[in-house]
Amino acid sequence: MEFIGQKAIYLQIVDYICEQILKKEKQEGDRIASIRELAVSIEVNPNTVVRSYAYLEEHQIIVKQRGVGYFIAEGAYHRTVKLKKDYFLKQELPEVFKTMSLLNVELQELQTLYMSYHKGGQDENK
C-alpha cells in the first residue's frame, strides 16, 4: 500500500478496506488482518491501524470478536456504499466542480469522458 497526498494515513487505510469491500474482495463474515498484521504489512504504527479500525467499527463496517479478531460486518457493503457516496458527494465532488469551473470544462465534455471510461472497461464494479 502506498500513501499519497494530504489525506491522513488512517483514512487511506479506511479507503483501502472499503475498496476491498466495494470490489467484493472482502465480504460479510470475512476475517480481516489483525492490527499488528496490517501494521507490519503496510509499515505503519499499530496506533494508526487502531484508529482506522475504530473508524470502521464506528460506521459498522467491521466488527471485533473478542479473542478471535476483526470481521466484515453484516450489511457492510451497503453501509460502505453509503459512507463513500456521501463523502464523494459532499467533499470530493465540490472540488471537481470548482476545478471544472476554473478550467471551463463543460458538463458535456465530462459526460463524454465518463462514457468513454465505462466503454473502456475501466469500471471494475461492473
mmCIF file of N, CA and C in Angstrom:
data_model
loop_
_atom_site.group_PDB
_atom_site.id
_atom_site.type_symbol
_atom_site.label_atom_id
_atom_site.label_comp_id
_atom_site.label_asym_id
_atom_site.label_seq_id
_atom_site.Cartn_x
_atom_site.Cartn_y
_atom_site.Cartn_z
ATOM 1 N N MET A 1 0.843 -1.173 0.000
ATOM 2 C CA MET A 1 0.000 0.000 0.000
ATOM 3 C C MET A 1 0.889 1.237 0.000
ATOM 4 N N GLU A 2 0.610 2.149 -0.928
ATOM 5 C CA GLU A 2 1.357 3.395 -0.995
ATOM 6 C C GLU A 2 0.483 4.536 -0.503
ATOM 7 N N PHE A 3 1.037 5.384 0.332
ATOM 8 C CA PHE A 3 0.290 6.506 0.874
ATOM 9 C C PHE A 3 0.562 7.737 0.024
ATOM 10 N N ILE A 4 -0.494 8.516 -0.202
ATOM 11 C CA ILE A 4 -0.382 9.663 -1.091
ATOM 12 C C ILE A 4 -1.000 10.912 -0.471
ATOM 13 N N GLY A 5 -0.554 12.047 -0.942
ATOM 14 C CA GLY A 5 -1.195 13.318 -0.677
ATOM 15 C C GLY A 5 -1.330 13.731 0.770
ATOM 16 N N GLN A 6 -2.300 14.614 0.958
ATOM 17 C CA GLN A 6 -2.519 15.243 2.250
ATOM 18 C C GLN A 6 -3.480 14.474 3.149
ATOM 19 N N LYS A 7 -4.140 13.464 2.620
ATOM 20 C CA LYS A 7 -5.131 12.719 3.394
ATOM 21 C C LYS A 7 -4.447 11.908 4.492
ATOM 22 N N ALA A 8 -5.035 11.931 5.681
ATOM 23 C CA ALA A 8 -4.465 11.210 6.824
ATOM 24 C C ALA A 8 -4.286 9.727 6.494
ATOM 25 N N ILE A 9 -3.204 9.145 6.981
ATOM 26 C CA ILE A 9 -2.895 7.740 6.690
ATOM 27 C C ILE A 9 -4.003 6.829 7.191
ATOM 28 N N TYR A 10 -4.564 7.106 8.365
ATOM 29 C CA TYR A 10 -5.607 6.216 8.871
ATOM 30 C C TYR A 10 -6.821 6.220 7.942
ATOM 31 N N LEU A 11 -7.105 7.353 7.316
ATOM 32 C CA LEU A 11 -8.227 7.406 6.365
ATOM 33 C C LEU A 11 -7.887 6.698 5.053
ATOM 34 N N GLN A 12 -6.621 6.700 4.682
ATOM 35 C CA GLN A 12 -6.210 5.953 3.496
ATOM 36 C C GLN A 12 -6.338 4.449 3.739
ATOM 37 N N ILE A 13 -6.082 4.023 4.968
ATOM 38 C CA ILE A 13 -6.283 2.620 5.324
ATOM 39 C C ILE A 13 -7.768 2.289 5.285
ATOM 40 N N VAL A 14 -8.599 3.184 5.803
ATOM 41 C CA VAL A 14 -10.058 3.012 5.733
ATOM 42 C C VAL A 14 -10.481 2.869 4.277
ATOM 43 N N ASP A 15 -9.978 3.748 3.404
ATOM 44 C CA ASP A 15 -10.311 3.687 1.980
ATOM 45 C C ASP A 15 -9.910 2.350 1.372
ATOM 46 N N TYR A 16 -8.746 1.858 1.747
ATOM 47 C CA TYR A 16 -8.232 0.587 1.236
ATOM 48 C C TYR A 16 -9.178 -0.561 1.605
ATOM 49 N N ILE A 17 -9.614 -0.610 2.844
ATOM 50 C CA ILE A 17 -10.519 -1.668 3.292
ATOM 51 C C ILE A 17 -11.890 -1.502 2.641
ATOM 52 N N CYS A 18 -12.361 -0.268 2.563
ATOM 53 C CA CYS A 18 -13.659 -0.018 1.906
ATOM 54 C C CYS A 18 -13.615 -0.430 0.438
ATOM 55 N N GLU A 19 -12.511 -0.151 -0.226
ATOM 56 C CA GLU A 19 -12.382 -0.538 -1.632
ATOM 57 C C GLU A 19 -12.433 -2.061 -1.787
ATOM 58 N N GLN A 20 -11.801 -2.781 -0.870
ATOM 59 C CA GLN A 20 -11.869 -4.244 -0.913
ATOM 60 C C GLN A 20 -13.310 -4.727 -0.776
ATOM 61 N N ILE A 21 -14.074 -4.055 0.069
ATOM 62 C CA ILE A 21 -15.485 -4.414 0.262
ATOM 63 C C ILE A 21 -16.284 -4.079 -0.990
ATOM 64 N N LEU A 22 -16.066 -2.893 -1.550
ATOM 65 C CA LEU A 22 -16.805 -2.472 -2.732
ATOM 66 C C LEU A 22 -16.482 -3.335 -3.953
ATOM 67 N N LYS A 23 -15.246 -3.817 -4.042
ATOM 68 C CA LYS A 23 -14.858 -4.714 -5.132
ATOM 69 C C LYS A 23 -15.274 -6.157 -4.856
ATOM 70 N N LYS A 24 -15.851 -6.357 -3.680
ATOM 71 C CA LYS A 24 -16.302 -7.665 -3.208
ATOM 72 C C LYS A 24 -15.148 -8.649 -3.044
ATOM 73 N N GLU A 25 -13.975 -8.113 -2.768
ATOM 74 C CA GLU A 25 -12.826 -8.947 -2.417
ATOM 75 C C GLU A 25 -12.950 -9.400 -0.970
ATOM 76 N N LYS A 26 -13.619 -8.589 -0.157
ATOM 77 C CA LYS A 26 -13.943 -8.922 1.231
ATOM 78 C C LYS A 26 -15.448 -8.835 1.377
ATOM 79 N N GLN A 27 -16.036 -9.868 1.985
ATOM 80 C CA GLN A 27 -17.483 -9.915 2.124
ATOM 81 C C GLN A 27 -17.858 -10.157 3.577
ATOM 82 N N GLU A 28 -19.149 -10.000 3.859
ATOM 83 C CA GLU A 28 -19.655 -10.193 5.216
ATOM 84 C C GLU A 28 -19.111 -11.476 5.821
ATOM 85 N N GLY A 29 -18.616 -11.358 7.029
ATOM 86 C CA GLY A 29 -18.117 -12.520 7.753
ATOM 87 C C GLY A 29 -16.654 -12.837 7.497
ATOM 88 N N ASP A 30 -16.048 -12.225 6.472
ATOM 89 C CA ASP A 30 -14.634 -12.477 6.202
ATOM 90 C C ASP A 30 -13.777 -11.846 7.293
ATOM 91 N N ARG A 31 -12.748 -12.579 7.691
ATOM 92 C CA ARG A 31 -11.795 -12.054 8.662
ATOM 93 C C ARG A 31 -10.874 -11.081 7.950
ATOM 94 N N ILE A 32 -10.513 -10.017 8.649
ATOM 95 C CA ILE A 32 -9.510 -9.100 8.114
ATOM 96 C C ILE A 32 -8.276 -9.185 9.006
ATOM 97 N N ALA A 33 -7.197 -8.639 8.517
ATOM 98 C CA ALA A 33 -5.926 -8.706 9.241
ATOM 99 C C ALA A 33 -6.055 -8.105 10.638
ATOM 100 N N SER A 34 -5.316 -8.676 11.564
ATOM 101 C CA SER A 34 -5.266 -8.100 12.914
ATOM 102 C C SER A 34 -4.559 -6.756 12.828
ATOM 103 N N ILE A 35 -4.668 -5.989 13.880
ATOM 104 C CA ILE A 35 -3.999 -4.683 13.925
ATOM 105 C C ILE A 35 -2.506 -4.851 13.677
ATOM 106 N N ARG A 36 -1.909 -5.758 14.386
ATOM 107 C CA ARG A 36 -0.463 -5.975 14.243
ATOM 108 C C ARG A 36 -0.104 -6.464 12.843
ATOM 109 N N GLU A 37 -0.866 -7.432 12.306
ATOM 110 C CA GLU A 37 -0.594 -7.956 10.958
ATOM 111 C C GLU A 37 -0.631 -6.845 9.914
ATOM 112 N N LEU A 38 -1.677 -6.038 9.978
ATOM 113 C CA LEU A 38 -1.805 -4.968 8.980
ATOM 114 C C LEU A 38 -0.720 -3.921 9.160
ATOM 115 N N ALA A 39 -0.439 -3.543 10.394
ATOM 116 C CA ALA A 39 0.607 -2.539 10.656
ATOM 117 C C ALA A 39 1.955 -2.986 10.103
ATOM 118 N N VAL A 40 2.291 -4.244 10.311
ATOM 119 C CA VAL A 40 3.565 -4.768 9.807
ATOM 120 C C VAL A 40 3.557 -4.810 8.287
ATOM 121 N N SER A 41 2.460 -5.282 7.693
ATOM 122 C CA SER A 41 2.428 -5.456 6.236
ATOM 123 C C SER A 41 2.469 -4.134 5.478
ATOM 124 N N ILE A 42 1.909 -3.065 6.047
ATOM 125 C CA ILE A 42 1.929 -1.777 5.337
ATOM 126 C C ILE A 42 2.898 -0.778 5.969
ATOM 127 N N GLU A 43 3.645 -1.251 6.961
ATOM 128 C CA GLU A 43 4.711 -0.483 7.593
ATOM 129 C C GLU A 43 4.232 0.839 8.197
ATOM 130 N N VAL A 44 3.225 0.726 9.069
ATOM 131 C CA VAL A 44 2.750 1.892 9.813
ATOM 132 C C VAL A 44 2.713 1.546 11.297
ATOM 133 N N ASN A 45 2.574 2.556 12.100
ATOM 134 C CA ASN A 45 2.453 2.378 13.540
ATOM 135 C C ASN A 45 1.122 1.664 13.827
ATOM 136 N N PRO A 46 1.116 0.670 14.716
ATOM 137 C CA PRO A 46 -0.133 -0.012 15.059
ATOM 138 C C PRO A 46 -1.237 0.937 15.528
ATOM 139 N N ASN A 47 -0.862 2.049 16.167
ATOM 140 C CA ASN A 47 -1.870 3.012 16.613
ATOM 141 C C ASN A 47 -2.646 3.606 15.436
ATOM 142 N N THR A 48 -1.998 3.714 14.289
ATOM 143 C CA THR A 48 -2.675 4.215 13.089
ATOM 144 C C THR A 48 -3.741 3.222 12.641
ATOM 145 N N VAL A 49 -3.409 1.946 12.681
ATOM 146 C CA VAL A 49 -4.380 0.911 12.310
ATOM 147 C C VAL A 49 -5.511 0.867 13.331
ATOM 148 N N VAL A 50 -5.189 1.037 14.609
ATOM 149 C CA VAL A 50 -6.222 1.091 15.656
ATOM 150 C C VAL A 50 -7.224 2.192 15.325
ATOM 151 N N ARG A 51 -6.724 3.340 14.934
ATOM 152 C CA ARG A 51 -7.600 4.461 14.590
ATOM 153 C C ARG A 51 -8.476 4.133 13.369
ATOM 154 N N SER A 52 -7.884 3.477 12.379
ATOM 155 C CA SER A 52 -8.640 3.071 11.185
ATOM 156 C C SER A 52 -9.747 2.088 11.549
ATOM 157 N N TYR A 53 -9.398 1.091 12.335
ATOM 158 C CA TYR A 53 -10.378 0.077 12.716
ATOM 159 C C TYR A 53 -11.479 0.673 13.589
ATOM 160 N N ALA A 54 -11.117 1.615 14.460
ATOM 161 C CA ALA A 54 -12.128 2.281 15.285
ATOM 162 C C ALA A 54 -13.120 3.032 14.408
ATOM 163 N N TYR A 55 -12.619 3.694 13.391
ATOM 164 C CA TYR A 55 -13.478 4.423 12.447
ATOM 165 C C TYR A 55 -14.421 3.451 11.736
ATOM 166 N N LEU A 56 -13.872 2.339 11.274
ATOM 167 C CA LEU A 56 -14.692 1.338 10.568
ATOM 168 C C LEU A 56 -15.710 0.686 11.505
ATOM 169 N N GLU A 57 -15.327 0.456 12.760
ATOM 170 C CA GLU A 57 -16.274 -0.085 13.740
ATOM 171 C C GLU A 57 -17.392 0.918 14.021
ATOM 172 N N GLU A 58 -17.014 2.170 14.165
ATOM 173 C CA GLU A 58 -17.994 3.228 14.432
ATOM 174 C C GLU A 58 -19.049 3.303 13.325
ATOM 175 N N HIS A 59 -18.627 3.020 12.109
ATOM 176 C CA HIS A 59 -19.545 3.054 10.964
ATOM 177 C C HIS A 59 -20.142 1.677 10.650
ATOM 178 N N GLN A 60 -19.930 0.730 11.555
ATOM 179 C CA GLN A 60 -20.489 -0.624 11.464
ATOM 180 C C GLN A 60 -20.097 -1.347 10.172
ATOM 181 N N ILE A 61 -18.854 -1.132 9.760
ATOM 182 C CA ILE A 61 -18.333 -1.808 8.582
ATOM 183 C C ILE A 61 -17.544 -3.043 8.994
ATOM 184 N N ILE A 62 -16.894 -2.973 10.135
ATOM 185 C CA ILE A 62 -16.232 -4.144 10.699
ATOM 186 C C ILE A 62 -16.712 -4.339 12.126
ATOM 187 N N VAL A 63 -16.544 -5.568 12.607
ATOM 188 C CA VAL A 63 -16.871 -5.885 13.999
ATOM 189 C C VAL A 63 -15.702 -6.669 14.586
ATOM 190 N N LYS A 64 -15.529 -6.498 15.893
ATOM 191 C CA LYS A 64 -14.475 -7.225 16.596
ATOM 192 C C LYS A 64 -15.119 -8.340 17.396
ATOM 193 N N GLN A 65 -14.576 -9.533 17.208
ATOM 194 C CA GLN A 65 -14.990 -10.658 18.041
ATOM 195 C C GLN A 65 -13.845 -10.896 19.018
ATOM 196 N N ARG A 66 -14.125 -10.595 20.259
ATOM 197 C CA ARG A 66 -13.086 -10.657 21.287
ATOM 198 C C ARG A 66 -12.355 -12.006 21.267
ATOM 199 N N GLY A 67 -11.046 -11.919 21.225
ATOM 200 C CA GLY A 67 -10.204 -13.102 21.242
ATOM 201 C C GLY A 67 -10.089 -13.811 19.904
ATOM 202 N N VAL A 68 -10.848 -13.354 18.912
ATOM 203 C CA VAL A 68 -10.833 -14.003 17.594
ATOM 204 C C VAL A 68 -10.268 -13.079 16.525
ATOM 205 N N GLY A 69 -10.719 -11.825 16.500
ATOM 206 C CA GLY A 69 -10.219 -10.873 15.519
ATOM 207 C C GLY A 69 -11.312 -9.980 14.963
ATOM 208 N N TYR A 70 -10.978 -9.332 13.863
ATOM 209 C CA TYR A 70 -11.896 -8.410 13.201
ATOM 210 C C TYR A 70 -12.492 -9.067 11.965
ATOM 211 N N PHE A 71 -13.775 -8.738 11.720
ATOM 212 C CA PHE A 71 -14.503 -9.330 10.606
ATOM 213 C C PHE A 71 -15.329 -8.263 9.901
ATOM 214 N N ILE A 72 -15.620 -8.508 8.632
ATOM 215 C CA ILE A 72 -16.510 -7.626 7.885
ATOM 216 C C ILE A 72 -17.919 -7.826 8.448
ATOM 217 N N ALA A 73 -18.558 -6.737 8.801
ATOM 218 C CA ALA A 73 -19.868 -6.774 9.451
ATOM 219 C C ALA A 73 -20.979 -7.125 8.464
ATOM 220 N N GLU A 74 -22.061 -7.639 9.006
ATOM 221 C CA GLU A 74 -23.256 -7.886 8.203
ATOM 222 C C GLU A 74 -23.773 -6.530 7.706
ATOM 223 N N GLY A 75 -24.088 -6.455 6.427
ATOM 224 C CA GLY A 75 -24.576 -5.211 5.840
ATOM 225 C C GLY A 75 -23.475 -4.203 5.533
ATOM 226 N N ALA A 76 -22.222 -4.627 5.649
ATOM 227 C CA ALA A 76 -21.093 -3.710 5.454
ATOM 228 C C ALA A 76 -21.044 -3.146 4.037
ATOM 229 N N TYR A 77 -21.396 -3.956 3.052
ATOM 230 C CA TYR A 77 -21.328 -3.476 1.662
ATOM 231 C C TYR A 77 -22.210 -2.237 1.489
ATOM 232 N N HIS A 78 -23.453 -2.316 1.923
ATOM 233 C CA HIS A 78 -24.391 -1.204 1.740
ATOM 234 C C HIS A 78 -23.986 0.023 2.577
ATOM 235 N N ARG A 79 -23.479 -0.224 3.786
ATOM 236 C CA ARG A 79 -23.019 0.898 4.610
ATOM 237 C C ARG A 79 -21.778 1.545 3.998
ATOM 238 N N THR A 80 -20.929 0.725 3.386
ATOM 239 C CA THR A 80 -19.730 1.258 2.735
ATOM 240 C C THR A 80 -20.110 2.108 1.527
ATOM 241 N N VAL A 81 -21.047 1.623 0.727
ATOM 242 C CA VAL A 81 -21.515 2.403 -0.423
ATOM 243 C C VAL A 81 -22.043 3.757 0.055
ATOM 244 N N LYS A 82 -22.877 3.745 1.085
ATOM 245 C CA LYS A 82 -23.462 4.990 1.598
ATOM 246 C C LYS A 82 -22.368 5.920 2.133
ATOM 247 N N LEU A 83 -21.457 5.379 2.928
ATOM 248 C CA LEU A 83 -20.382 6.180 3.508
ATOM 249 C C LEU A 83 -19.531 6.826 2.422
ATOM 250 N N LYS A 84 -19.091 6.038 1.459
ATOM 251 C CA LYS A 84 -18.214 6.546 0.407
ATOM 252 C C LYS A 84 -18.957 7.490 -0.534
ATOM 253 N N LYS A 85 -20.214 7.188 -0.814
ATOM 254 C CA LYS A 85 -21.008 8.060 -1.686
ATOM 255 C C LYS A 85 -21.233 9.412 -1.024
ATOM 256 N N ASP A 86 -21.600 9.404 0.255
ATOM 257 C CA ASP A 86 -21.795 10.657 0.988
ATOM 258 C C ASP A 86 -20.519 11.491 0.992
ATOM 259 N N TYR A 87 -19.386 10.840 1.244
ATOM 260 C CA TYR A 87 -18.107 11.547 1.255
ATOM 261 C C TYR A 87 -17.810 12.146 -0.113
ATOM 262 N N PHE A 88 -18.009 11.345 -1.150
ATOM 263 C CA PHE A 88 -17.740 11.813 -2.513
ATOM 264 C C PHE A 88 -18.606 13.024 -2.859
ATOM 265 N N LEU A 89 -19.896 12.918 -2.588
ATOM 266 C CA LEU A 89 -20.821 13.985 -2.957
ATOM 267 C C LEU A 89 -20.598 15.262 -2.157
ATOM 268 N N LYS A 90 -20.212 15.127 -0.892
ATOM 269 C CA LYS A 90 -20.062 16.304 -0.032
ATOM 270 C C LYS A 90 -18.650 16.885 -0.018
ATOM 271 N N GLN A 91 -17.637 16.043 -0.235
ATOM 272 C CA GLN A 91 -16.258 16.507 -0.109
ATOM 273 C C GLN A 91 -15.511 16.590 -1.444
ATOM 274 N N GLU A 92 -15.583 15.531 -2.227
ATOM 275 C CA GLU A 92 -14.769 15.470 -3.435
ATOM 276 C C GLU A 92 -15.424 16.144 -4.632
ATOM 277 N N LEU A 93 -16.706 15.922 -4.830
ATOM 278 C CA LEU A 93 -17.383 16.475 -5.999
ATOM 279 C C LEU A 93 -17.370 18.001 -6.029
ATOM 280 N N PRO A 94 -17.577 18.693 -4.905
ATOM 281 C CA PRO A 94 -17.466 20.156 -4.957
ATOM 282 C C PRO A 94 -16.101 20.637 -5.459
ATOM 283 N N GLU A 95 -15.038 19.904 -5.108
ATOM 284 C CA GLU A 95 -13.705 20.256 -5.613
ATOM 285 C C GLU A 95 -13.605 20.018 -7.112
ATOM 286 N N VAL A 96 -14.209 18.948 -7.588
ATOM 287 C CA VAL A 96 -14.237 18.669 -9.031
ATOM 288 C C VAL A 96 -14.972 19.798 -9.750
ATOM 289 N N PHE A 97 -16.132 20.182 -9.224
ATOM 290 C CA PHE A 97 -16.911 21.267 -9.831
ATOM 291 C C PHE A 97 -16.128 22.579 -9.847
ATOM 292 N N LYS A 98 -15.422 22.860 -8.759
ATOM 293 C CA LYS A 98 -14.618 24.078 -8.685
ATOM 294 C C LYS A 98 -13.550 24.074 -9.774
ATOM 295 N N THR A 99 -12.860 22.939 -9.921
ATOM 296 C CA THR A 99 -11.821 22.816 -10.936
ATOM 297 C C THR A 99 -12.410 22.922 -12.336
ATOM 298 N N MET A 100 -13.553 22.268 -12.544
ATOM 299 C CA MET A 100 -14.219 22.357 -13.846
ATOM 300 C C MET A 100 -14.541 23.803 -14.182
ATOM 301 N N SER A 101 -15.029 24.534 -13.211
ATOM 302 C CA SER A 101 -15.384 25.932 -13.422
ATOM 303 C C SER A 101 -14.147 26.767 -13.757
ATOM 304 N N LEU A 102 -13.083 26.571 -13.009
ATOM 305 C CA LEU A 102 -11.851 27.322 -13.252
ATOM 306 C C LEU A 102 -11.260 27.044 -14.633
ATOM 307 N N LEU A 103 -11.438 25.813 -15.111
ATOM 308 C CA LEU A 103 -10.855 25.409 -16.397
ATOM 309 C C LEU A 103 -11.858 25.457 -17.548
ATOM 310 N N ASN A 104 -13.055 25.925 -17.266
ATOM 311 C CA ASN A 104 -14.119 25.997 -18.271
ATOM 312 C C ASN A 104 -14.404 24.638 -18.911
ATOM 313 N N VAL A 105 -14.413 23.594 -18.092
ATOM 314 C CA VAL A 105 -14.775 22.261 -18.572
ATOM 315 C C VAL A 105 -16.297 22.164 -18.517
ATOM 316 N N GLU A 106 -16.896 21.890 -19.669
ATOM 317 C CA GLU A 106 -18.348 21.798 -19.758
ATOM 318 C C GLU A 106 -18.813 20.414 -19.303
ATOM 319 N N LEU A 107 -20.030 20.364 -18.801
ATOM 320 C CA LEU A 107 -20.615 19.109 -18.336
ATOM 321 C C LEU A 107 -20.647 18.066 -19.453
ATOM 322 N N GLN A 108 -20.927 18.490 -20.672
ATOM 323 C CA GLN A 108 -20.964 17.572 -21.816
ATOM 324 C C GLN A 108 -19.609 16.903 -22.029
ATOM 325 N N GLU A 109 -18.539 17.664 -21.874
ATOM 326 C CA GLU A 109 -17.187 17.118 -22.015
ATOM 327 C C GLU A 109 -16.923 16.066 -20.943
ATOM 328 N N LEU A 110 -17.347 16.357 -19.735
ATOM 329 C CA LEU A 110 -17.194 15.413 -18.637
ATOM 330 C C LEU A 110 -18.022 14.151 -18.890
ATOM 331 N N GLN A 111 -19.238 14.336 -19.380
ATOM 332 C CA GLN A 111 -20.103 13.192 -19.667
ATOM 333 C C GLN A 111 -19.485 12.303 -20.742
ATOM 334 N N THR A 112 -18.898 12.910 -21.772
ATOM 335 C CA THR A 112 -18.239 12.144 -22.836
ATOM 336 C C THR A 112 -17.084 11.323 -22.265
ATOM 337 N N LEU A 113 -16.293 11.942 -21.409
ATOM 338 C CA LEU A 113 -15.179 11.227 -20.784
ATOM 339 C C LEU A 113 -15.669 10.101 -19.883
ATOM 340 N N TYR A 114 -16.741 10.365 -19.163
ATOM 341 C CA TYR A 114 -17.319 9.349 -18.275
ATOM 342 C C TYR A 114 -17.807 8.149 -19.082
ATOM 343 N N MET A 115 -18.491 8.394 -20.187
ATOM 344 C CA MET A 115 -18.994 7.307 -21.035
ATOM 345 C C MET A 115 -17.827 6.525 -21.637
ATOM 346 N N SER A 116 -16.787 7.219 -22.041
ATOM 347 C CA SER A 116 -15.601 6.574 -22.591
ATOM 348 C C SER A 116 -14.935 5.695 -21.539
ATOM 349 N N TYR A 117 -14.917 6.162 -20.321
ATOM 350 C CA TYR A 117 -14.353 5.401 -19.202
ATOM 351 C C TYR A 117 -15.073 4.068 -19.049
ATOM 352 N N HIS A 118 -16.400 4.095 -19.092
ATOM 353 C CA HIS A 118 -17.185 2.870 -18.953
ATOM 354 C C HIS A 118 -17.003 1.939 -20.142
ATOM 355 N N LYS A 119 -16.974 2.469 -21.320
ATOM 356 C CA LYS A 119 -16.813 1.649 -22.533
ATOM 357 C C LYS A 119 -15.435 0.996 -22.581
ATOM 358 N N GLY A 120 -14.447 1.661 -21.986
ATOM 359 C CA GLY A 120 -13.081 1.140 -21.997
ATOM 360 C C GLY A 120 -12.839 0.060 -20.970
ATOM 361 N N GLY A 121 -13.889 -0.325 -20.229
ATOM 362 C CA GLY A 121 -13.741 -1.385 -19.245
ATOM 363 C C GLY A 121 -13.046 -0.933 -17.973
ATOM 364 N N GLN A 122 -13.004 0.370 -17.740
ATOM 365 C CA GLN A 122 -12.327 0.884 -16.558
ATOM 366 C C GLN A 122 -13.121 0.681 -15.277
ATOM 367 N N ASP A 123 -14.443 0.463 -15.402
ATOM 368 C CA ASP A 123 -15.291 0.315 -14.215
ATOM 369 C C ASP A 123 -15.166 -1.116 -13.694
ATOM 370 N N GLU A 124 -14.418 -1.278 -12.614
ATOM 371 C CA GLU A 124 -14.156 -2.611 -12.060
ATOM 372 C C GLU A 124 -15.357 -3.219 -11.360
ATOM 373 N N ASN A 125 -16.369 -2.406 -11.078
ATOM 374 C CA ASN A 125 -17.521 -2.921 -10.347
ATOM 375 C C ASN A 125 -18.639 -3.403 -11.248
ATOM 376 N N LYS A 126 -18.446 -3.338 -12.546
ATOM 377 C CA LYS A 126 -19.481 -3.781 -13.476
ATOM 378 C C LYS A 126 -19.484 -5.274 -13.607
#
